[in-house]
Amino acid sequence: MTLSSQIYDFLDTLAPRELAMDWDNCGLQIGSRNLAVSKVLVALDPFEDVCREAIAVGAELVVTHHPLFFDPIRAVTDETAVGRAAALLIRGGISLYSCHTDLDIAPGGVNDCLARALGLESIETFGSENLLRRGIIPEQPLAEFLEAVKTKLGCPGLRYADAGKPCRRIAVGGGACADAIPDAVGAGCDTFVTSDVKYNRFWDAFDLGLNLIDAGHFYTENPVCTYLAEKIRGRFPELTVQISQNHKDCMKFF
Protein backbone atom coordinates (compact mmCIF):
# COMPACT_ATOMS: atom_id res chain seq x y z
CA MET A 1 0.00 0.00 0.00
CA THR A 2 1.29 3.43 -0.95
CA LEU A 3 0.45 6.27 1.44
CA SER A 4 -0.04 9.80 0.26
CA SER A 5 2.69 10.94 2.67
CA GLN A 6 5.23 8.83 0.75
CA ILE A 7 4.28 10.59 -2.49
CA TYR A 8 4.40 14.03 -0.84
CA ASP A 9 7.86 13.31 0.56
CA PHE A 10 9.04 12.23 -2.89
CA LEU A 11 7.60 15.33 -4.53
CA ASP A 12 9.49 17.41 -1.98
CA THR A 13 12.73 15.91 -3.32
CA LEU A 14 11.77 17.02 -6.85
CA ALA A 15 10.61 20.47 -5.76
CA PRO A 16 11.98 21.27 -2.28
CA ARG A 17 9.58 23.50 -0.40
CA GLU A 18 12.39 25.82 0.73
CA LEU A 19 12.81 26.92 -2.92
CA ALA A 20 9.29 28.36 -3.07
CA MET A 21 8.83 32.12 -3.12
CA ASP A 22 7.53 33.78 0.05
CA TRP A 23 4.13 34.65 -1.40
CA ASP A 24 3.47 31.16 -2.71
CA ASN A 25 1.32 28.35 -1.28
CA CYS A 26 2.85 24.99 -2.18
CA GLY A 27 2.35 21.54 -0.75
CA LEU A 28 -0.74 19.76 0.56
CA GLN A 29 -3.83 21.85 -0.24
CA ILE A 30 -6.64 19.45 0.57
CA GLY A 31 -6.80 16.02 2.16
CA SER A 32 -4.64 13.74 4.26
CA ARG A 33 -1.09 12.53 4.71
CA ASN A 34 -2.39 9.07 5.55
CA LEU A 35 -4.45 8.29 2.48
CA ALA A 36 -4.01 4.97 0.66
CA VAL A 37 -3.31 5.86 -2.97
CA SER A 38 -3.60 3.63 -6.03
CA LYS A 39 -4.21 6.24 -8.76
CA VAL A 40 -2.79 9.74 -9.28
CA LEU A 41 -4.05 12.39 -11.70
CA VAL A 42 -1.53 15.04 -12.81
CA ALA A 43 -2.64 18.42 -14.17
CA LEU A 44 -1.43 21.98 -14.48
CA ASP A 45 -4.45 23.45 -12.67
CA PRO A 46 -6.85 22.06 -10.01
CA PHE A 47 -9.98 23.49 -11.59
CA GLU A 48 -13.45 21.97 -11.59
CA ASP A 49 -13.06 19.96 -14.79
CA VAL A 50 -9.91 18.33 -13.42
CA CYS A 51 -11.57 17.60 -10.06
CA ARG A 52 -14.53 15.97 -11.81
CA GLU A 53 -12.11 13.94 -13.90
CA ALA A 54 -10.31 12.76 -10.76
CA ILE A 55 -13.63 11.50 -9.39
CA ALA A 56 -14.53 9.84 -12.70
CA VAL A 57 -11.23 7.95 -13.04
CA GLY A 58 -11.07 6.98 -9.36
CA ALA A 59 -7.95 8.95 -8.43
CA GLU A 60 -7.28 9.40 -4.73
CA LEU A 61 -4.66 12.12 -5.33
CA VAL A 62 -4.39 15.05 -7.72
CA VAL A 63 -0.95 16.58 -8.24
CA THR A 64 -0.85 20.01 -9.89
CA HIS A 65 1.56 22.82 -10.63
CA HIS A 66 -0.77 25.67 -9.70
CA PRO A 67 -2.22 25.70 -6.17
CA LEU A 68 -5.96 25.94 -5.59
CA PHE A 69 -5.54 28.44 -2.74
CA PHE A 70 -3.43 31.61 -2.95
CA ASP A 71 -5.21 34.16 -0.78
CA PRO A 72 -6.63 33.55 2.71
CA ILE A 73 -9.89 31.62 2.37
CA ARG A 74 -12.87 33.03 4.26
CA ALA A 75 -15.46 30.57 2.94
CA VAL A 76 -15.73 27.44 0.80
CA THR A 77 -19.06 27.58 -1.04
CA ASP A 78 -20.51 26.72 -4.42
CA GLU A 79 -20.58 30.44 -5.25
CA THR A 80 -16.93 30.46 -6.35
CA ALA A 81 -14.91 28.28 -8.71
CA VAL A 82 -12.34 27.62 -5.98
CA GLY A 83 -15.06 26.64 -3.52
CA ARG A 84 -16.72 24.29 -6.00
CA ALA A 85 -13.40 22.61 -6.82
CA ALA A 86 -12.52 22.21 -3.16
CA ALA A 87 -15.96 20.77 -2.38
CA LEU A 88 -15.66 18.23 -5.20
CA LEU A 89 -12.32 16.99 -3.87
CA ILE A 90 -13.46 16.89 -0.25
CA ARG A 91 -16.69 15.04 -1.06
CA GLY A 92 -14.71 12.61 -3.18
CA GLY A 93 -12.13 11.98 -0.45
CA ILE A 94 -9.40 13.15 -2.87
CA SER A 95 -6.22 14.89 -1.77
CA LEU A 96 -4.57 17.75 -3.68
CA TYR A 97 -0.84 18.51 -3.64
CA SER A 98 0.71 21.38 -5.58
CA CYS A 99 4.31 22.11 -6.58
CA HIS A 100 4.43 25.72 -7.79
CA THR A 101 7.35 28.14 -7.61
CA ASP A 102 9.44 25.44 -5.98
CA LEU A 103 8.97 23.42 -9.19
CA ASP A 104 9.69 26.50 -11.33
CA ILE A 105 13.09 26.87 -9.72
CA ALA A 106 14.03 23.24 -9.02
CA PRO A 107 16.48 21.46 -11.34
CA GLY A 108 14.52 19.42 -13.86
CA GLY A 109 11.33 21.38 -13.17
CA VAL A 110 9.15 23.77 -15.17
CA ASN A 111 11.88 25.77 -16.86
CA ASP A 112 14.15 22.85 -17.61
CA CYS A 113 11.14 21.08 -19.13
CA LEU A 114 10.38 24.15 -21.25
CA ALA A 115 13.99 24.44 -22.39
CA ARG A 116 14.09 20.77 -23.39
CA ALA A 117 10.71 20.99 -25.14
CA LEU A 118 12.11 23.79 -27.31
CA GLY A 119 15.21 21.79 -28.17
CA LEU A 120 17.72 23.94 -26.31
CA GLU A 121 21.19 22.52 -25.76
CA SER A 122 23.84 23.39 -23.16
CA ILE A 123 21.06 24.42 -20.76
CA GLU A 124 22.13 26.59 -17.82
CA THR A 125 20.40 28.24 -14.88
CA PHE A 126 20.59 32.01 -14.50
CA GLY A 127 18.80 34.95 -12.93
CA SER A 128 18.60 36.38 -9.42
CA GLU A 129 16.48 33.48 -8.04
CA ASN A 130 17.93 30.75 -10.26
CA LEU A 131 14.55 30.73 -11.97
CA LEU A 132 15.39 31.13 -15.65
CA ARG A 133 17.14 28.82 -18.09
CA ARG A 134 19.23 29.62 -21.15
CA GLY A 135 20.60 27.48 -23.92
CA ILE A 136 21.53 27.45 -27.58
CA ILE A 137 19.92 26.29 -30.81
CA PRO A 138 21.26 26.24 -34.38
CA GLU A 139 21.11 29.83 -35.59
CA GLN A 140 17.89 30.51 -37.48
CA PRO A 141 15.62 33.40 -38.49
CA LEU A 142 13.07 34.48 -35.92
CA ALA A 143 10.22 33.32 -38.17
CA GLU A 144 11.65 29.80 -38.21
CA PHE A 145 12.00 29.70 -34.43
CA LEU A 146 8.48 31.09 -33.97
CA GLU A 147 7.14 28.20 -36.03
CA ALA A 148 9.15 25.74 -33.93
CA VAL A 149 7.86 27.23 -30.65
CA LYS A 150 4.27 27.10 -31.86
CA THR A 151 4.61 23.49 -33.03
CA LYS A 152 6.59 22.10 -30.10
CA LEU A 153 4.39 23.69 -27.42
CA GLY A 154 1.11 23.25 -29.28
CA CYS A 155 0.25 26.96 -29.05
CA PRO A 156 -2.73 28.28 -31.04
CA GLY A 157 -0.81 31.54 -31.54
CA LEU A 158 2.13 33.64 -30.38
CA ARG A 159 2.70 37.28 -29.55
CA TYR A 160 6.19 38.54 -30.21
CA ALA A 161 8.49 41.50 -30.68
CA ASP A 162 11.06 41.28 -33.47
CA ALA A 163 14.35 42.92 -32.49
CA GLY A 164 15.82 42.21 -35.92
CA LYS A 165 18.15 39.43 -34.81
CA PRO A 166 18.41 35.74 -35.67
CA CYS A 167 17.77 33.27 -32.86
CA ARG A 168 20.72 31.42 -31.34
CA ARG A 169 20.99 32.07 -27.59
CA ILE A 170 17.59 31.47 -26.04
CA ALA A 171 16.30 32.33 -22.55
CA VAL A 172 13.12 30.73 -21.22
CA GLY A 173 10.86 31.42 -18.26
CA GLY A 174 7.61 29.48 -18.02
CA GLY A 175 4.65 31.53 -16.85
CA ALA A 176 4.88 35.24 -16.12
CA CYS A 177 8.63 36.01 -16.26
CA ALA A 178 8.71 39.11 -18.47
CA ASP A 179 10.11 41.19 -15.60
CA ALA A 180 13.34 39.24 -16.15
CA ILE A 181 13.98 40.80 -19.57
CA PRO A 182 17.07 42.64 -18.23
CA ASP A 183 18.40 39.32 -16.91
CA ALA A 184 17.97 37.70 -20.33
CA VAL A 185 19.79 40.58 -22.01
CA GLY A 186 22.53 40.53 -19.36
CA ALA A 187 22.97 36.79 -19.93
CA GLY A 188 23.77 37.45 -23.59
CA CYS A 189 20.56 36.02 -24.99
CA ASP A 190 19.05 37.25 -28.27
CA THR A 191 15.60 35.69 -27.68
CA PHE A 192 13.38 35.20 -24.62
CA VAL A 193 10.38 32.84 -24.48
CA THR A 194 7.91 33.46 -21.64
CA SER A 195 4.24 34.47 -21.23
CA ASP A 196 1.76 37.00 -19.80
CA VAL A 197 3.79 39.86 -21.30
CA LYS A 198 2.45 43.38 -20.79
CA TYR A 199 2.41 45.91 -23.64
CA ASN A 200 5.31 47.99 -22.35
CA ARG A 201 7.50 44.92 -21.88
CA PHE A 202 7.40 44.24 -25.60
CA TRP A 203 8.73 47.76 -26.16
CA ASP A 204 11.38 47.24 -23.49
CA ALA A 205 12.59 44.10 -25.24
CA PHE A 206 12.54 45.79 -28.64
CA ASP A 207 14.55 48.74 -27.33
CA LEU A 208 17.08 46.39 -25.73
CA GLY A 209 17.52 44.36 -28.91
CA LEU A 210 15.86 41.21 -27.55
CA ASN A 211 13.41 39.07 -29.50
CA LEU A 212 10.51 38.47 -27.10
CA ILE A 213 8.01 35.64 -27.54
CA ASP A 214 4.83 35.25 -25.47
CA ALA A 215 3.76 31.62 -25.91
CA GLY A 216 1.02 31.61 -23.27
CA HIS A 217 1.06 30.68 -19.60
CA PHE A 218 -0.50 27.26 -20.06
CA TYR A 219 1.72 26.25 -22.97
CA THR A 220 5.01 27.32 -21.40
CA GLU A 221 4.29 25.38 -18.21
CA ASN A 222 2.34 22.38 -19.48
CA PRO A 223 5.46 20.30 -20.38
CA VAL A 224 6.13 19.85 -16.65
CA CYS A 225 3.04 17.64 -16.32
CA THR A 226 4.73 14.89 -18.34
CA TYR A 227 7.83 15.24 -16.16
CA LEU A 228 5.82 14.91 -12.93
CA ALA A 229 3.88 11.90 -14.19
CA GLU A 230 7.05 10.13 -15.35
CA LYS A 231 8.84 10.78 -12.07
CA ILE A 232 5.94 9.53 -9.95
CA ARG A 233 5.59 6.41 -12.11
CA GLY A 234 9.30 5.74 -11.85
CA ARG A 235 9.32 5.99 -8.06
CA PHE A 236 5.99 4.24 -7.48
CA PRO A 237 5.52 1.66 -10.26
CA GLU A 238 2.62 0.13 -8.35
CA LEU A 239 0.54 3.28 -8.94
CA THR A 240 -1.56 4.21 -11.95
CA VAL A 241 -0.48 7.72 -12.92
CA GLN A 242 -2.19 9.62 -15.72
CA ILE A 243 -2.15 13.14 -17.07
CA SER A 244 -5.46 14.97 -17.15
CA GLN A 245 -7.32 14.94 -20.45
CA ASN A 246 -9.42 17.91 -19.37
CA HIS A 247 -6.94 20.54 -18.26
CA LYS A 248 -6.61 23.18 -20.94
CA ASP A 249 -6.06 26.85 -21.59
CA CYS A 250 -9.32 28.77 -21.15
CA MET A 251 -8.00 31.63 -23.32
CA LYS A 252 -8.90 31.29 -26.99
CA PHE A 253 -8.00 33.05 -30.21
CA PHE A 254 -10.80 34.26 -32.55
PDB file of C-alpha atoms in Angstrom, residues 78-178:
ATOM      1  CA  ASP A  78     -20.514  26.721  -4.417  1.00  0.00           C
ATOM      2  CA  GLU A  79     -20.582  30.435  -5.246  1.00  0.00           C
ATOM      3  CA  THR A  80     -16.929  30.464  -6.352  1.00  0.00           C
ATOM      4  CA  ALA A  81     -14.911  28.278  -8.709  1.00  0.00           C
ATOM      5  CA  VAL A  82     -12.338  27.622  -5.983  1.00  0.00           C
ATOM      6  CA  GLY A  83     -15.056  26.637  -3.517  1.00  0.00           C
ATOM      7  CA  ARG A  84     -16.715  24.292  -5.999  1.00  0.00           C
ATOM      8  CA  ALA A  85     -13.399  22.610  -6.823  1.00  0.00           C
ATOM      9  CA  ALA A  86     -12.521  22.209  -3.158  1.00  0.00           C
ATOM     10  CA  ALA A  87     -15.960  20.774  -2.379  1.00  0.00           C
ATOM     11  CA  LEU A  88     -15.655  18.230  -5.196  1.00  0.00           C
ATOM     12  CA  LEU A  89     -12.320  16.995  -3.865  1.00  0.00           C
ATOM     13  CA  ILE A  90     -13.455  16.889  -0.249  1.00  0.00           C
ATOM     14  CA  ARG A  91     -16.692  15.036  -1.060  1.00  0.00           C
ATOM     15  CA  GLY A  92     -14.710  12.606  -3.179  1.00  0.00           C
ATOM     16  CA  GLY A  93     -12.126  11.984  -0.454  1.00  0.00           C
ATOM     17  CA  ILE A  94      -9.401  13.154  -2.872  1.00  0.00           C
ATOM     18  CA  SER A  95      -6.218  14.892  -1.775  1.00  0.00           C
ATOM     19  CA  LEU A  96      -4.570  17.746  -3.678  1.00  0.00           C
ATOM     20  CA  TYR A  97      -0.844  18.506  -3.643  1.00  0.00           C
ATOM     21  CA  SER A  98       0.715  21.381  -5.582  1.00  0.00           C
ATOM     22  CA  CYS A  99       4.308  22.113  -6.585  1.00  0.00           C
ATOM     23  CA  HIS A 100       4.430  25.719  -7.791  1.00  0.00           C
ATOM     24  CA  THR A 101       7.354  28.144  -7.607  1.00  0.00           C
ATOM     25  CA  ASP A 102       9.443  25.438  -5.977  1.00  0.00           C
ATOM     26  CA  LEU A 103       8.971  23.424  -9.185  1.00  0.00           C
ATOM     27  CA  ASP A 104       9.692  26.505 -11.331  1.00  0.00           C
ATOM     28  CA  ILE A 105      13.086  26.868  -9.721  1.00  0.00           C
ATOM     29  CA  ALA A 106      14.031  23.243  -9.019  1.00  0.00           C
ATOM     30  CA  PRO A 107      16.482  21.458 -11.340  1.00  0.00           C
ATOM     31  CA  GLY A 108      14.516  19.418 -13.855  1.00  0.00           C
ATOM     32  CA  GLY A 109      11.329  21.384 -13.168  1.00  0.00           C
ATOM     33  CA  VAL A 110       9.153  23.770 -15.171  1.00  0.00           C
ATOM     34  CA  ASN A 111      11.883  25.769 -16.856  1.00  0.00           C
ATOM     35  CA  ASP A 112      14.153  22.851 -17.614  1.00  0.00           C
ATOM     36  CA  CYS A 113      11.137  21.081 -19.132  1.00  0.00           C
ATOM     37  CA  LEU A 114      10.380  24.145 -21.255  1.00  0.00           C
ATOM     38  CA  ALA A 115      13.994  24.437 -22.390  1.00  0.00           C
ATOM     39  CA  ARG A 116      14.090  20.769 -23.393  1.00  0.00           C
ATOM     40  CA  ALA A 117      10.706  20.986 -25.135  1.00  0.00           C
ATOM     41  CA  LEU A 118      12.108  23.788 -27.310  1.00  0.00           C
ATOM     42  CA  GLY A 119      15.208  21.793 -28.169  1.00  0.00           C
ATOM     43  CA  LEU A 120      17.717  23.943 -26.310  1.00  0.00           C
ATOM     44  CA  GLU A 121      21.189  22.518 -25.764  1.00  0.00           C
ATOM     45  CA  SER A 122      23.842  23.394 -23.158  1.00  0.00           C
ATOM     46  CA  ILE A 123      21.064  24.422 -20.764  1.00  0.00           C
ATOM     47  CA  GLU A 124      22.132  26.591 -17.822  1.00  0.00           C
ATOM     48  CA  THR A 125      20.401  28.236 -14.876  1.00  0.00           C
ATOM     49  CA  PHE A 126      20.586  32.008 -14.502  1.00  0.00           C
ATOM     50  CA  GLY A 127      18.801  34.945 -12.928  1.00  0.00           C
ATOM     51  CA  SER A 128      18.597  36.381  -9.422  1.00  0.00           C
ATOM     52  CA  GLU A 129      16.482  33.485  -8.043  1.00  0.00           C
ATOM     53  CA  ASN A 130      17.932  30.750 -10.265  1.00  0.00           C
ATOM     54  CA  LEU A 131      14.552  30.730 -11.968  1.00  0.00           C
ATOM     55  CA  LEU A 132      15.389  31.128 -15.647  1.00  0.00           C
ATOM     56  CA  ARG A 133      17.141  28.816 -18.094  1.00  0.00           C
ATOM     57  CA  ARG A 134      19.232  29.623 -21.146  1.00  0.00           C
ATOM     58  CA  GLY A 135      20.595  27.478 -23.923  1.00  0.00           C
ATOM     59  CA  ILE A 136      21.526  27.450 -27.576  1.00  0.00           C
ATOM     60  CA  ILE A 137      19.916  26.292 -30.815  1.00  0.00           C
ATOM     61  CA  PRO A 138      21.257  26.235 -34.379  1.00  0.00           C
ATOM     62  CA  GLU A 139      21.110  29.827 -35.589  1.00  0.00           C
ATOM     63  CA  GLN A 140      17.894  30.507 -37.482  1.00  0.00           C
ATOM     64  CA  PRO A 141      15.620  33.398 -38.491  1.00  0.00           C
ATOM     65  CA  LEU A 142      13.073  34.484 -35.923  1.00  0.00           C
ATOM     66  CA  ALA A 143      10.221  33.322 -38.170  1.00  0.00           C
ATOM     67  CA  GLU A 144      11.647  29.796 -38.205  1.00  0.00           C
ATOM     68  CA  PHE A 145      12.000  29.698 -34.427  1.00  0.00           C
ATOM     69  CA  LEU A 146       8.483  31.087 -33.973  1.00  0.00           C
ATOM     70  CA  GLU A 147       7.137  28.199 -36.035  1.00  0.00           C
ATOM     71  CA  ALA A 148       9.151  25.744 -33.932  1.00  0.00           C
ATOM     72  CA  VAL A 149       7.855  27.226 -30.648  1.00  0.00           C
ATOM     73  CA  LYS A 150       4.273  27.101 -31.861  1.00  0.00           C
ATOM     74  CA  THR A 151       4.606  23.493 -33.032  1.00  0.00           C
ATOM     75  CA  LYS A 152       6.587  22.105 -30.097  1.00  0.00           C
ATOM     76  CA  LEU A 153       4.392  23.690 -27.419  1.00  0.00           C
ATOM     77  CA  GLY A 154       1.109  23.254 -29.277  1.00  0.00           C
ATOM     78  CA  CYS A 155       0.255  26.957 -29.049  1.00  0.00           C
ATOM     79  CA  PRO A 156      -2.732  28.281 -31.035  1.00  0.00           C
ATOM     80  CA  GLY A 157      -0.811  31.543 -31.540  1.00  0.00           C
ATOM     81  CA  LEU A 158       2.126  33.641 -30.375  1.00  0.00           C
ATOM     82  CA  ARG A 159       2.696  37.284 -29.552  1.00  0.00           C
ATOM     83  CA  TYR A 160       6.190  38.537 -30.214  1.00  0.00           C
ATOM     84  CA  ALA A 161       8.494  41.497 -30.678  1.00  0.00           C
ATOM     85  CA  ASP A 162      11.063  41.280 -33.467  1.00  0.00           C
ATOM     86  CA  ALA A 163      14.348  42.915 -32.488  1.00  0.00           C
ATOM     87  CA  GLY A 164      15.819  42.206 -35.923  1.00  0.00           C
ATOM     88  CA  LYS A 165      18.148  39.432 -34.815  1.00  0.00           C
ATOM     89  CA  PRO A 166      18.406  35.741 -35.668  1.00  0.00           C
ATOM     90  CA  CYS A 167      17.771  33.269 -32.860  1.00  0.00           C
ATOM     91  CA  ARG A 168      20.716  31.425 -31.341  1.00  0.00           C
ATOM     92  CA  ARG A 169      20.990  32.068 -27.587  1.00  0.00           C
ATOM     93  CA  ILE A 170      17.595  31.473 -26.035  1.00  0.00           C
ATOM     94  CA  ALA A 171      16.299  32.335 -22.548  1.00  0.00           C
ATOM     95  CA  VAL A 172      13.120  30.730 -21.218  1.00  0.00           C
ATOM     96  CA  GLY A 173      10.861  31.415 -18.258  1.00  0.00           C
ATOM     97  CA  GLY A 174       7.608  29.482 -18.017  1.00  0.00           C
ATOM     98  CA  GLY A 175       4.651  31.532 -16.851  1.00  0.00           C
ATOM     99  CA  ALA A 176       4.883  35.238 -16.121  1.00  0.00           C
ATOM    100  CA  CYS A 177       8.627  36.010 -16.264  1.00  0.00           C
ATOM    101  CA  ALA A 178       8.711  39.107 -18.469  1.00  0.00           C
TER     102      ALA A 178
END
